[in-house]
Coordinates of C-alpha atoms in Angstrom, one line a residue:
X1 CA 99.2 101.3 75.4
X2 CA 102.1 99.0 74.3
X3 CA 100.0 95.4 73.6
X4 CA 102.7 93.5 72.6
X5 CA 103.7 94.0 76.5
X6 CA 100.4 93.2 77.8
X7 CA 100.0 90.4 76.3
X8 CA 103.2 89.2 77.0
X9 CA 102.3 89.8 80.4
X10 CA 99.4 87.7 80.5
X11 CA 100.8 84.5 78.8
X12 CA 103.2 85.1 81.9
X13 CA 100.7 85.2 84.7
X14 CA 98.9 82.1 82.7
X15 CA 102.3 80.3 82.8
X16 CA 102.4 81.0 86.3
X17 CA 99.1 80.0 87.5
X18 CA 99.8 76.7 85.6
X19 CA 102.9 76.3 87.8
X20 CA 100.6 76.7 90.4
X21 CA 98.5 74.3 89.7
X22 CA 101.2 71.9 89.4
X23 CA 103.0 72.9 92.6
X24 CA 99.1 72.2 94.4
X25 CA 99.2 69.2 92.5
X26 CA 102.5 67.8 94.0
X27 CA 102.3 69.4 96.8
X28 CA 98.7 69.1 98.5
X29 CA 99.1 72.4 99.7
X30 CA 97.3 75.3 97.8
X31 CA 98.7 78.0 100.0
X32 CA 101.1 77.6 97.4
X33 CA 98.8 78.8 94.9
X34 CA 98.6 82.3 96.5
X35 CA 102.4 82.5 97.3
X36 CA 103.0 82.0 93.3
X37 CA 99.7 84.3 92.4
X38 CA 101.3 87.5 94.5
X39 CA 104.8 86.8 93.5
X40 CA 103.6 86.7 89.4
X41 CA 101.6 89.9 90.1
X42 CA 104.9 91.3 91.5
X43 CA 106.9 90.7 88.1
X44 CA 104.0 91.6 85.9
X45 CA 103.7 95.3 87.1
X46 CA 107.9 95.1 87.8
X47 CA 107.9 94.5 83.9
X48 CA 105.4 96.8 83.2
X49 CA 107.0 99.8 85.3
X50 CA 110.2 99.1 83.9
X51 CA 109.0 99.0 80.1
X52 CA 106.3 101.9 80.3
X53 CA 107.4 105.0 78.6
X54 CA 106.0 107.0 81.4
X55 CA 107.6 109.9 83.8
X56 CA 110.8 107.7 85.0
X57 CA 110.5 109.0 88.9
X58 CA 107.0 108.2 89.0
X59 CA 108.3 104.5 87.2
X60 CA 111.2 104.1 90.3
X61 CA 108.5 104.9 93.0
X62 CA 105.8 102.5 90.9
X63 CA 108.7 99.5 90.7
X64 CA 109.5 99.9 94.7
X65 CA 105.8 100.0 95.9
X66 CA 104.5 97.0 93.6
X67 CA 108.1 95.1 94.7
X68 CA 107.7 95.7 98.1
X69 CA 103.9 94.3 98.3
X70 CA 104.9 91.3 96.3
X71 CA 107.9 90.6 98.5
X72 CA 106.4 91.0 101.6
X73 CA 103.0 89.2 100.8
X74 CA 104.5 85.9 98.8
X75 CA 106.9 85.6 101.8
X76 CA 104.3 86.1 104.2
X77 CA 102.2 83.5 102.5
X78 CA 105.0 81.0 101.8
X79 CA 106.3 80.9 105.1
X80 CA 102.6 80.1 106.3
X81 CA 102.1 77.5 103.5
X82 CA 105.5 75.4 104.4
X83 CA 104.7 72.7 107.0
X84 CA 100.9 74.0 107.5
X85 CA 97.9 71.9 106.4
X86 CA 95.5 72.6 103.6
X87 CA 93.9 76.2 103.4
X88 CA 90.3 75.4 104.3
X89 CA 88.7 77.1 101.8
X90 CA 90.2 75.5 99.1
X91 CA 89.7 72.2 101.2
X92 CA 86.5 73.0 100.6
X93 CA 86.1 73.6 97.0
X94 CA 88.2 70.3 96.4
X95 CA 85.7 68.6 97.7
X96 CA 83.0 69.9 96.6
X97 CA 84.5 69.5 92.9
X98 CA 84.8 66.0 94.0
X99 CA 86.3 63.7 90.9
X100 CA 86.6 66.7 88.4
X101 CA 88.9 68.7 91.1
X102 CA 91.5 68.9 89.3
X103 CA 90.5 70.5 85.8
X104 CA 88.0 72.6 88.0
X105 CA 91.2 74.1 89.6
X106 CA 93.2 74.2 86.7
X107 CA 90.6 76.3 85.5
X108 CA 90.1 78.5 88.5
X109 CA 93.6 79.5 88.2
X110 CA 93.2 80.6 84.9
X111 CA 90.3 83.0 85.9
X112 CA 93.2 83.9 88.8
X113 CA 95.5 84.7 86.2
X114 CA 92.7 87.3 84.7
X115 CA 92.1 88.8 87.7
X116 CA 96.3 89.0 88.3
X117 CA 96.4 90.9 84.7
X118 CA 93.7 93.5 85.5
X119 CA 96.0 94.4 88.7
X120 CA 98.9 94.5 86.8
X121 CA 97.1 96.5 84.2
X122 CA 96.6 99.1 86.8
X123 CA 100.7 99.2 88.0
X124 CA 101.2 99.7 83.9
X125 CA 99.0 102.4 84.1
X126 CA 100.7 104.2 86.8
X127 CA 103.9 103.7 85.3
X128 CA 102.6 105.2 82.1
X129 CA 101.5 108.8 83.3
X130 CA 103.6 111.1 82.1
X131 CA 103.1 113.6 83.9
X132 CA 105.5 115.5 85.9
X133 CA 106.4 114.2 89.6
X134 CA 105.8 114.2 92.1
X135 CA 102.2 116.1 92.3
X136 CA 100.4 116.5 95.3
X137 CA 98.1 113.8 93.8
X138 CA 101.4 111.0 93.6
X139 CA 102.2 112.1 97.5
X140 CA 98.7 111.0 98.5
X141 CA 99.1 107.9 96.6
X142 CA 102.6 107.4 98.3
X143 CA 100.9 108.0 101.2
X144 CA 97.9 105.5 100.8
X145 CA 100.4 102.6 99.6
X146 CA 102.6 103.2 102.9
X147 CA 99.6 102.7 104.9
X148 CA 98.4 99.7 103.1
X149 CA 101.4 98.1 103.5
X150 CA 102.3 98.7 107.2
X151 CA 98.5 98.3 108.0
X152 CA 98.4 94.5 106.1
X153 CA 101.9 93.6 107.7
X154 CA 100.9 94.6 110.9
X155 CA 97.1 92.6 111.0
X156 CA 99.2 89.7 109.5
X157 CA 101.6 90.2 112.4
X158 CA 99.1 90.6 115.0
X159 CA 97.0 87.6 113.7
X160 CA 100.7 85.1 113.7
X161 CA 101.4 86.1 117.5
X162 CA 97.5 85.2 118.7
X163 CA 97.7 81.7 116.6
X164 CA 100.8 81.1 118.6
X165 CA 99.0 81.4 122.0
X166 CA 96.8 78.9 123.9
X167 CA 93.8 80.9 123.4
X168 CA 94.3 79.9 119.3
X169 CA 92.5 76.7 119.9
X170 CA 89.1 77.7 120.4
X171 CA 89.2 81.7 120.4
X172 CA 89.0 84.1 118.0
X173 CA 91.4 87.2 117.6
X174 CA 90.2 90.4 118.7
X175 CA 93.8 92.3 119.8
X176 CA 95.2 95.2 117.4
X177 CA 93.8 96.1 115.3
X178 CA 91.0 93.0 114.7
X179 CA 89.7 94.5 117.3
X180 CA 87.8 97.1 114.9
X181 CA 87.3 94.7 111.7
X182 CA 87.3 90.9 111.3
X183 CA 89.5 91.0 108.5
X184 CA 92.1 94.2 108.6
X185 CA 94.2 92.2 106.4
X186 CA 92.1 92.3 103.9
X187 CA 91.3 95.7 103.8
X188 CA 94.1 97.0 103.9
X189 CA 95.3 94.7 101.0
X190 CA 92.1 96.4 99.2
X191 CA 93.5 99.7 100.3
X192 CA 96.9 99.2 98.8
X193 CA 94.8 98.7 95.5
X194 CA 93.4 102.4 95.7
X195 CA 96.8 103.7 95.1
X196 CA 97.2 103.2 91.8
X197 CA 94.2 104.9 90.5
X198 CA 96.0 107.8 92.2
X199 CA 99.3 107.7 90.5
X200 CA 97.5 106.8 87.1
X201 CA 95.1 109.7 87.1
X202 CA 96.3 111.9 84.1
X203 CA 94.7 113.2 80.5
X204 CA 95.0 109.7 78.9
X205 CA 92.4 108.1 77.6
X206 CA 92.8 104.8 79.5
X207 CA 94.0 105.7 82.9
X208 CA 90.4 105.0 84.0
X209 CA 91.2 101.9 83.2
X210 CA 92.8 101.8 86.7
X211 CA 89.7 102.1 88.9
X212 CA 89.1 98.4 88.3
X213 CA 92.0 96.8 90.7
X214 CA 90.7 98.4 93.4
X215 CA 86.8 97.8 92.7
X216 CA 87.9 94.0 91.5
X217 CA 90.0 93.6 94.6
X218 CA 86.7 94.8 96.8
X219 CA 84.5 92.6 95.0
X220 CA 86.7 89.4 95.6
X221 CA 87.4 89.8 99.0
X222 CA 84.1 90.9 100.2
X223 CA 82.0 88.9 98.1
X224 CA 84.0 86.1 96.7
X225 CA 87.3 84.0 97.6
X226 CA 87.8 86.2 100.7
X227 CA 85.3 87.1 103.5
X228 CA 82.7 84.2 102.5
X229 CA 84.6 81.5 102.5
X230 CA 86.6 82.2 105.3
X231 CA 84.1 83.4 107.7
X232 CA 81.7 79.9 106.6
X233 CA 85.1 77.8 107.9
X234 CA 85.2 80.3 111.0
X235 CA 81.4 79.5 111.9
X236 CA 81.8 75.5 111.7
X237 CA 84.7 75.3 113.6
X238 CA 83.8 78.6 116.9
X239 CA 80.3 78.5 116.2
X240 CA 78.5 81.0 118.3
X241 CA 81.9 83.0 119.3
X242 CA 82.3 84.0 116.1
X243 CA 78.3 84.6 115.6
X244 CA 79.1 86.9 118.8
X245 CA 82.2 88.7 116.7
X246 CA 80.0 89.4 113.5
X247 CA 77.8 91.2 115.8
X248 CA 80.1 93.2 117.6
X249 CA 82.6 94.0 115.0
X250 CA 83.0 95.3 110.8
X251 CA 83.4 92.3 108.4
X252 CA 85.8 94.8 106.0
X253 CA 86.1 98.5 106.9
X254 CA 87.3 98.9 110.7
X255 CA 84.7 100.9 112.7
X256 CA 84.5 101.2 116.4
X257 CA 83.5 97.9 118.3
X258 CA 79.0 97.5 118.5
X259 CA 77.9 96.0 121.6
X260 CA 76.8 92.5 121.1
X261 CA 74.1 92.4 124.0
X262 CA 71.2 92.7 121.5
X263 CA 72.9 89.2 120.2
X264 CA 73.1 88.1 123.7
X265 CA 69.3 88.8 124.5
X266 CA 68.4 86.8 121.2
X267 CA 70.3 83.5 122.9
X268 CA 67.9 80.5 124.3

C-alpha cells in the first residue's frame, strides 16, 4: 500500500468537496456538488491507477473504465445542473438545517469526500494486483463495468427523453427499462461498483479491502442520500401514482412488473 499516495489522495477529494461547497455557495445550485464529487472520484482512482505498482495492462484497462464513468457521469450531471433549479433533496436538507445550513453542508461534504476516498481506495486496489492479465476473473469484471455503464447511460437517457414530454408534468416514467425498477440508474451505478472487487481479488492482504465500494455504494443509495430522499419528494409532489408505482415495481434491483390491483382494492 503506498500511504503517502492515499493520503494525498484524500486531502485532494477534501479540497474538492470544499470547492464544492463554495460553487453551491455562489451558485444556489447543488447539482453542482455531485458534478465536482464524480469528477474528483475520477482523478483519484486516475492517480491511483497511474501510480500503483500493479500488472500495467490491468492499470490501462483500470484508468479507461474509472475515466469513462467519471466522464460520462460529471457531464451527465453538469449538463442537468446548468439552468435547472435546485435538486430537491438537498432543498430539503437546507431547510431543514435552517440558519446553520451552511457549516452543516460544509460538513456533509466532508463525510462526501470519505465516502469518495473509500471508492477510490477500491480503483487503487484494482490497479495494484499484480497478477497476470487478463484472467478469466478481469474478463467478468470487464464485462460487469460495460454493463454498468451502458445500463446507467441508458436509464439516464430514457429518464431525459420522458421529462421532455407532456406527460412529465404529473406522470411518472415507466418506459425502458424503469419499467422493471424505480431507480435503474442507481443500480446500475451500484453495479459498476461490483467490478472492482473483481479486478482486485488477488493473494494480497488488503484486496478485501475492495468489497466496501460496492457494499458503501448499496447502503447510500438504498438507504441514504439516494432512494429515500428522492422517492419522499416523488410522493409529495404525484402522490398516489407513485404509491401505485411502489406497488407495482422494484425500488433497486429490476424484477418483472407486480400487479398493483391488491393496491387498487385497498383505495376508498
Amino acid at each position: 500500500m503506498d500511504w503517502v499516495l492515499l493520503a494525498v489522495i484524500a486531502i485532494g477529494l477534501s479540497l474538492a468537496m470544499s470547492i464544492a461547497w463554495s460553487t453551491q455557495r455562489v451558485t444556489g445550485l447543488s447539482g453542482w456538488i455531485d458534478t465536482i464529487w464524480s469528477l474528483a472520484v475520477g482523478v483519484g482512482g486516475a492517480a491511483a491507477a497511474l501510480v500503483a505498482v500493479g500488472n500495467f495492462e490491468r492499470r490501462v484497462v483500470v484508468l479507461l473504465i474509472i475515466g469513462t464513468w467519471a466522464l460520462r457521469l460529471g457531464s451527465h450531471i453538469g449538463l442537468r445542473t446548468r439552468g435547472s433549479v435546485e435538486d430537491p433533496r438537498y432543498k430539503k436538507l437546507m431547510e431543514e438545517w435552517g440558519g446553520s445550513a451552511a457549516s452543516r453542508l460544509f460538513l456533509f461534504l466532508q463525510i462526501q469526500a470519505v465516502a469518495a476516498f473509500v471508492l477510490v481506495l477500491a480503483v487503487y486496489l484494482a490497479a495494484s494486483n499484480n497478477a497476470p492479465f487478463p484472467r478469466l476473473i478481469d474478463a467478468l469484471s470487464l464485462i460487469v463495468a460495460v454493463v454498468a455503464l451502458a445500463g446507467e447511460a441508458i436509464s439516464d437517457r430514457q429518464l431525459a427523453r420522458f421529462r421532455k414530454s407532456p406527460e412529465a408534468k404529473t406522470g411518472i416514467c415507466e418506459t425502458g427499462l424503469w419499467r422493471y425498477s424505480r431507480h435503474p440508474n442507481y443500480f446500475f451505478e451500484w453495479l459498476f461498483w461490483c467490478c472492482w472487487p473483481l479486478f482486485a481479488l488477488s493473494v494480497s492482504t488488503w484486496s478485501w479491502l475492495s468489497l466496501l465500494a460496492p457494499l458503501l455504494m448499496y447502503w447510500l443509495l438504498v438507504n441514504v442520500s439516494g432512494i429515500p430522499p428522492l422517492e419522499e419528494h416523488m410522493l409529495r409532489s404525484r402522490g398516489l401514482k407513485f404509491r401505485a408505482l411502489q406497488a407495482r415495481v422494484n425500488a433497486f434491483f429490476p424484477g418483472p412488473r407486480k400487479s398493483d390491483s391488491s393496491y387498487q382494492g385497498k383505495q376508498p
